[in-house]
Amino acid sequence: MTHETIARLMQAMIRYDRGDAKRIQHFVKVHDFARTIALAEGMETEDRLVLEAAAILHDVGIHEAERRYGNCNGKHQEELGPAEARKVLAGIVEITPQQTERICWLIAHHHTYTDVNTLDHRILLEADFLVNSFEDNISKEGIVAFREHVFCSPSAIAMLNDMWNLV
């Protein structure tokens, strides 16, 4: 996978979410935070590119969840996201089956905050929360609690602290 592949995936996901500027803005921001954290934490290039793809696609199950269940809670996103991601990824031939599997696993766990044992999973959770803390207007107490229970990456902790002026 290359940076050009990531650019094509970003374009494909923007087309997939056509007309939904809020969701497009969300995944672009999550991608940027995930990439920044991964670089700061020294993640290997190939693993980082898989993480970047997962960050772009992490909420791909929202529309199907809304259609099927009338809401887009996190568990519905995790359930339906991998199948939707495969549809988008099918048009990106440079992504291998192994990479697709990892991307789909990350999507299926991007609202799972227990047993976070891998760097890519942790960074995806951290990047998504950096964006959600603002978009969802989470209280300062909620932000601190999430930081204490989920955040582990020094660079992500520093970004969250700087964003919200936490000490």
Coordinates of C-alpha atoms in Angstrom, one line a residue:
M1 CA 0.0 0.0 0.0
T2 CA 1.3 3.5 -0.8
H3 CA 0.4 7.1 0.0
E4 CA -1.3 7.3 -3.4
T5 CA -3.5 4.3 -2.4
I6 CA -4.5 6.2 0.7
A7 CA -5.4 9.2 -1.4
R8 CA -7.6 7.0 -3.7
L9 CA -9.2 5.5 -0.6
M10 CA -9.9 9.0 0.8
Q11 CA -11.5 10.0 -2.5
A12 CA -13.6 6.7 -2.6
M13 CA -14.8 7.3 0.9
I14 CA -15.8 10.9 0.2
R15 CA -17.8 9.6 -2.8
Y16 CA -19.4 6.9 -0.6
D17 CA -20.5 9.6 1.9
R18 CA -21.5 12.0 -0.8
G19 CA -23.7 14.8 0.5
D20 CA -22.8 14.1 4.2
A21 CA -20.2 16.8 4.8
K22 CA -20.3 16.3 8.6
R23 CA -19.3 12.6 8.3
I24 CA -16.7 13.4 5.7
Q25 CA -15.1 16.1 7.9
H26 CA -15.1 13.6 10.8
F27 CA -13.2 10.8 9.1
V28 CA -10.7 13.3 7.5
K29 CA -9.9 14.6 11.0
V30 CA -9.7 11.1 12.5
H31 CA -7.3 10.1 9.7
D32 CA -5.1 13.2 10.3
F33 CA -4.9 12.6 14.0
A34 CA -4.2 8.8 13.5
R35 CA -1.5 9.5 11.0
T36 CA 0.1 12.2 13.3
I37 CA 0.0 9.9 16.4
A38 CA 1.4 6.9 14.4
L39 CA 4.3 9.0 13.1
A40 CA 5.0 10.4 16.5
E41 CA 4.9 6.9 18.1
G42 CA 7.3 5.5 15.4
M43 CA 4.9 3.1 13.8
E44 CA 6.3 1.2 10.8
T45 CA 5.2 2.5 7.4
E46 CA 3.1 -0.5 6.3
D47 CA 1.3 -0.7 9.6
R48 CA 0.7 3.0 9.6
L49 CA -0.9 2.9 6.1
V50 CA -3.2 0.1 7.2
L51 CA -4.2 2.3 10.3
E52 CA -4.7 5.3 8.0
A53 CA -7.1 3.2 5.8
A54 CA -9.0 2.0 8.9
A55 CA -9.2 5.6 10.1
I56 CA -10.7 6.7 6.8
L57 CA -13.2 3.9 6.9
H58 CA -13.9 3.5 10.6
D59 CA -17.5 4.9 10.4
V60 CA -18.4 3.4 7.1
G61 CA -21.2 1.4 8.8
I62 CA -23.2 4.4 9.9
H63 CA -25.5 4.7 6.9
E64 CA -26.3 1.0 6.9
A65 CA -26.9 1.1 10.7
E66 CA -29.3 4.0 10.3
R67 CA -31.1 2.3 7.5
R68 CA -31.3 -1.1 9.3
Y69 CA -31.7 -0.1 13.0
G70 CA -32.8 3.6 12.9
N71 CA -29.6 4.6 14.8
C72 CA -25.9 4.5 14.4
N73 CA -24.7 3.5 17.9
G74 CA -21.1 2.2 18.1
K75 CA -22.0 -1.5 18.3
H76 CA -24.1 -1.2 15.1
Q77 CA -21.2 0.5 13.4
E78 CA -18.8 -2.3 14.5
E79 CA -21.3 -4.9 13.3
L80 CA -22.0 -3.5 9.9
G81 CA -18.9 -1.5 9.1
P82 CA -16.6 -4.4 7.9
A83 CA -19.1 -5.4 5.1
E84 CA -19.5 -1.8 4.0
A85 CA -15.7 -1.3 4.1
R86 CA -15.2 -4.3 1.9
K87 CA -17.4 -2.7 -0.8
V88 CA -15.3 0.5 -0.7
L89 CA -12.0 -1.4 -0.6
A90 CA -13.0 -3.6 -3.5
G91 CA -12.2 -0.7 -5.9
I92 CA -8.7 -0.3 -4.4
V93 CA -6.8 -3.2 -5.9
E94 CA -3.5 -2.3 -4.2
I95 CA -4.8 -3.3 -0.8
T96 CA -4.0 -7.0 -0.1
P97 CA -6.5 -9.5 1.4
Q98 CA -4.4 -9.4 4.6
Q99 CA -4.5 -5.6 4.8
T100 CA -8.3 -5.8 4.2
E101 CA -8.7 -8.2 7.0
R102 CA -6.8 -6.0 9.5
I103 CA -8.7 -2.9 8.3
C104 CA -12.0 -4.6 8.8
W105 CA -10.9 -5.9 12.3
L106 CA -10.1 -2.4 13.4
I107 CA -13.4 -1.1 12.1
A108 CA -15.2 -4.0 14.0
H109 CA -13.5 -2.8 17.2
H110 CA -13.3 1.0 16.9
H111 CA -15.8 1.3 19.8
T112 CA -14.3 -1.5 21.9
Y113 CA -12.2 -0.1 24.7
T114 CA -11.3 -3.3 26.5
D115 CA -8.5 -5.6 25.6
V116 CA -6.7 -3.0 23.6
N117 CA -3.5 -4.8 22.9
T118 CA -2.2 -3.4 19.7
L119 CA -0.8 0.0 18.7
D120 CA -3.0 0.4 15.7
H121 CA -6.2 -0.3 17.7
R122 CA -5.1 2.1 20.5
I123 CA -4.2 4.9 18.1
L124 CA -7.5 4.5 16.2
L125 CA -9.4 4.8 19.5
E126 CA -7.3 7.8 20.5
A127 CA -7.7 9.6 17.2
D128 CA -11.5 9.1 17.1
F129 CA -11.8 10.4 20.6
L130 CA -9.7 13.5 19.9
V131 CA -12.3 14.4 17.2
N132 CA -15.4 13.2 19.2
S133 CA -14.4 15.1 22.3
F134 CA -15.0 18.3 20.3
E135 CA -17.8 17.2 17.9
D136 CA -19.8 15.6 20.7
N137 CA -19.2 18.4 23.2
I138 CA -17.9 16.0 25.9
S139 CA -17.5 17.5 29.3
K140 CA -14.1 18.1 30.7
E141 CA -14.7 15.4 33.3
G142 CA -15.6 13.0 30.6
I143 CA -12.5 13.9 28.6
V144 CA -10.2 13.4 31.6
A145 CA -11.9 10.0 32.5
F146 CA -11.5 8.8 28.9
R147 CA -7.9 9.9 28.9
E148 CA -7.2 8.1 32.1
H149 CA -8.8 4.8 31.0
V150 CA -8.0 4.6 27.3
F151 CA -5.2 6.8 26.2
C152 CA -1.7 5.4 26.3
S153 CA 0.2 7.0 23.5
P154 CA 2.3 9.9 24.9
S155 CA 1.7 12.0 21.7
A156 CA -2.0 11.4 21.9
I157 CA -2.1 12.3 25.6
A158 CA -0.2 15.5 24.9
M159 CA -2.5 16.5 22.0
L160 CA -5.6 15.9 24.2
N161 CA -4.1 17.8 27.0
D162 CA -3.1 20.7 24.7
M163 CA -6.5 20.7 23.0
W164 CA -8.4 21.0 26.2
N165 CA -5.8 22.8 28.3
L166 CA -5.6 19.9 30.7
V167 CA -2.8 19.5 33.2

